[in-house]
PDB file of C-alpha atoms in Angstrom:
ATOM      1  CA  UNK T   1       3.245  -5.393  10.263  1.00 83.00           C
ATOM      2  CA  UNK T   2       0.190  -3.223  10.792  1.00 88.00           C
ATOM      3  CA  UNK T   3       0.202   0.074   8.932  1.00 91.00           C
ATOM      4  CA  UNK T   4      -0.638   2.144  12.008  1.00 91.00           C
ATOM      5  CA  UNK T   5      -0.569   5.363   9.983  1.00 93.00           C
ATOM      6  CA  UNK T   6      -3.371   3.915   7.847  1.00 95.00           C
ATOM      7  CA  UNK T   7      -5.416   2.969  10.909  1.00 95.00           C
ATOM      8  CA  UNK T   8      -4.955   6.498  12.270  1.00 94.00           C
ATOM      9  CA  UNK T   9      -5.987   8.056   8.953  1.00 95.00           C
ATOM     10  CA  UNK T  10      -9.088   5.869   8.718  1.00 96.00           C
ATOM     11  CA  UNK T  11     -10.081   6.513  12.309  1.00 96.00           C
ATOM     12  CA  UNK T  12      -9.586  10.280  11.906  1.00 96.00           C
ATOM     13  CA  UNK T  13     -12.441  10.180   9.383  1.00 96.00           C
ATOM     14  CA  UNK T  14     -14.473   7.941  11.704  1.00 97.00           C
ATOM     15  CA  UNK T  15     -14.647   5.301   8.967  1.00 97.00           C
ATOM     16  CA  UNK T  16     -14.871   1.536   9.215  1.00 97.00           C
ATOM     17  CA  UNK T  17     -13.028  -0.953   7.023  1.00 97.00           C
ATOM     18  CA  UNK T  18     -16.272  -1.400   5.119  1.00 98.00           C
ATOM     19  CA  UNK T  19     -16.646   2.358   4.556  1.00 98.00           C
ATOM     20  CA  UNK T  20     -13.154   2.705   3.102  1.00 98.00           C
ATOM     21  CA  UNK T  21     -13.419  -0.462   1.027  1.00 98.00           C
ATOM     22  CA  UNK T  22     -16.721   0.626  -0.489  1.00 98.00           C
ATOM     23  CA  UNK T  23     -15.351   4.042  -1.477  1.00 98.00           C
ATOM     24  CA  UNK T  24     -12.156   2.465  -2.855  1.00 98.00           C
ATOM     25  CA  UNK T  25     -14.150  -0.155  -4.785  1.00 98.00           C
ATOM     26  CA  UNK T  26     -12.372  -3.086  -3.122  1.00 98.00           C
ATOM     27  CA  UNK T  27     -13.527  -5.775  -0.713  1.00 98.00           C
ATOM     28  CA  UNK T  28     -13.474  -5.234   3.027  1.00 98.00           C
ATOM     29  CA  UNK T  29     -11.233  -8.268   3.365  1.00 98.00           C
ATOM     30  CA  UNK T  30      -8.694  -6.866   0.901  1.00 98.00           C
ATOM     31  CA  UNK T  31      -8.682  -3.509   2.685  1.00 98.00           C
ATOM     32  CA  UNK T  32      -8.134  -5.306   5.998  1.00 97.00           C
ATOM     33  CA  UNK T  33      -5.144  -7.135   4.538  1.00 96.00           C
ATOM     34  CA  UNK T  34      -3.701  -3.843   3.251  1.00 96.00           C
ATOM     35  CA  UNK T  35      -4.147  -2.190   6.643  1.00 95.00           C
ATOM     36  CA  UNK T  36      -2.625  -5.198   8.418  1.00 94.00           C
ATOM     37  CA  UNK T  37       0.383  -5.168   6.087  1.00 91.00           C
ATOM     38  CA  UNK T  38      -0.427  -8.573   4.617  1.00 93.00           C
ATOM     39  CA  UNK T  39      -0.942  -7.185   1.109  1.00 94.00           C
ATOM     40  CA  UNK T  40       0.300  -4.198  -0.849  1.00 93.00           C
ATOM     41  CA  UNK T  41      -2.240  -2.315  -2.929  1.00 96.00           C
ATOM     42  CA  UNK T  42      -1.890  -1.758  -6.642  1.00 96.00           C
ATOM     43  CA  UNK T  43      -0.977   1.763  -7.693  1.00 97.00           C
ATOM     44  CA  UNK T  44      -4.592   2.493  -8.651  1.00 97.00           C
ATOM     45  CA  UNK T  45      -5.915   1.238  -5.309  1.00 98.00           C
ATOM     46  CA  UNK T  46      -3.213   3.151  -3.424  1.00 97.00           C
ATOM     47  CA  UNK T  47      -4.210   6.313  -5.281  1.00 97.00           C
ATOM     48  CA  UNK T  48      -7.879   5.816  -4.407  1.00 98.00           C
ATOM     49  CA  UNK T  49      -7.055   5.119  -0.753  1.00 97.00           C
ATOM     50  CA  UNK T  50      -4.825   8.193  -0.648  1.00 96.00           C
ATOM     51  CA  UNK T  51      -7.642  10.350  -1.967  1.00 97.00           C
ATOM     52  CA  UNK T  52     -10.215   8.868   0.424  1.00 97.00           C
ATOM     53  CA  UNK T  53      -8.004   9.113   3.519  1.00 96.00           C
ATOM     54  CA  UNK T  54      -6.098  12.270   2.583  1.00 95.00           C
ATOM     55  CA  UNK T  55      -2.657  10.623   2.562  1.00 94.00           C
ATOM     56  CA  UNK T  56       0.048  10.616  -0.086  1.00 94.00           C
ATOM     57  CA  UNK T  57      -0.539   7.342  -1.960  1.00 95.00           C
ATOM     58  CA  UNK T  58       3.203   6.706  -2.413  1.00 93.00           C
ATOM     59  CA  UNK T  59       3.526   6.010   1.309  1.00 92.00           C
ATOM     60  CA  UNK T  60       2.259   2.479   0.628  1.00 91.00           C
ATOM     61  CA  UNK T  61       5.461   1.749  -1.280  1.00 87.00           C
ATOM     62  CA  UNK T  62       8.078   3.607   0.772  1.00 83.00           C
ATOM     63  CA  UNK T  63       9.055   0.710   3.014  1.00 62.00           C
ATOM     64  CA  UNK T  64      10.048  -1.505   0.081  1.00 50.00           C
ATOM     65  CA  UNK T  65      11.360   0.983  -2.457  1.00 41.00           C
ATOM     66  CA  UNK T  66      14.746   2.638  -2.800  1.00 42.00           C
ATOM     67  CA  UNK T  67      16.582   0.073  -0.710  1.00 41.00           C
ATOM     68  CA  UNK T  68      20.210  -0.394  -1.617  1.00 43.00           C
ATOM     69  CA  UNK T  69      22.010  -3.679  -1.530  1.00 41.00           C
ATOM     70  CA  UNK T  70      25.114  -3.970   0.686  1.00 46.00           C
ATOM     71  CA  UNK T  71      28.231  -2.347  -0.787  1.00 50.00           C
ATOM     72  CA  UNK T  72      26.093  -0.558  -3.409  1.00 45.00           C
ATOM     73  CA  UNK T  73      25.892  -3.740  -5.498  1.00 41.00           C
ATOM     74  CA  UNK T  74      23.329  -3.800  -8.263  1.00 42.00           C
ATOM     75  CA  UNK T  75      20.776  -6.600  -8.403  1.00 38.00           C
ATOM     76  CA  UNK T  76      21.659  -9.414 -10.767  1.00 40.00           C
ATOM     77  CA  UNK T  77      19.147 -10.253 -13.455  1.00 36.00           C
ATOM     78  CA  UNK T  78      18.041 -13.861 -13.528  1.00 37.00           C
ATOM     79  CA  UNK T  79      17.616 -13.689 -17.309  1.00 42.00           C
ATOM     80  CA  UNK T  80      20.449 -14.841 -19.531  1.00 43.00           C
ATOM     81  CA  UNK T  81      21.893 -12.473 -22.111  1.00 42.00           C
ATOM     82  CA  UNK T  82      20.735 -13.375 -25.576  1.00 45.00           C
ATOM     83  CA  UNK T  83      23.358 -11.316 -27.433  1.00 46.00           C
TER      84      UNK T  83
END
């Protein structure tokens, strides 16, 4: 899913993918995948992109964080207890 807010932010600064990628010290291809929703940036990259495009860097992680499981169940660890 395309991050349309990211496209809007980039376009508001009249920047190309290449411009943003160069300032963020990442490849143009990687930036394109982030903008297209194919990849999530690391925290450091998200922070750099937030600074460059004047957006709160945590927005990159909002769609996948703080989701609750049905019936408020907690996730089950796949590791076995060693106690």
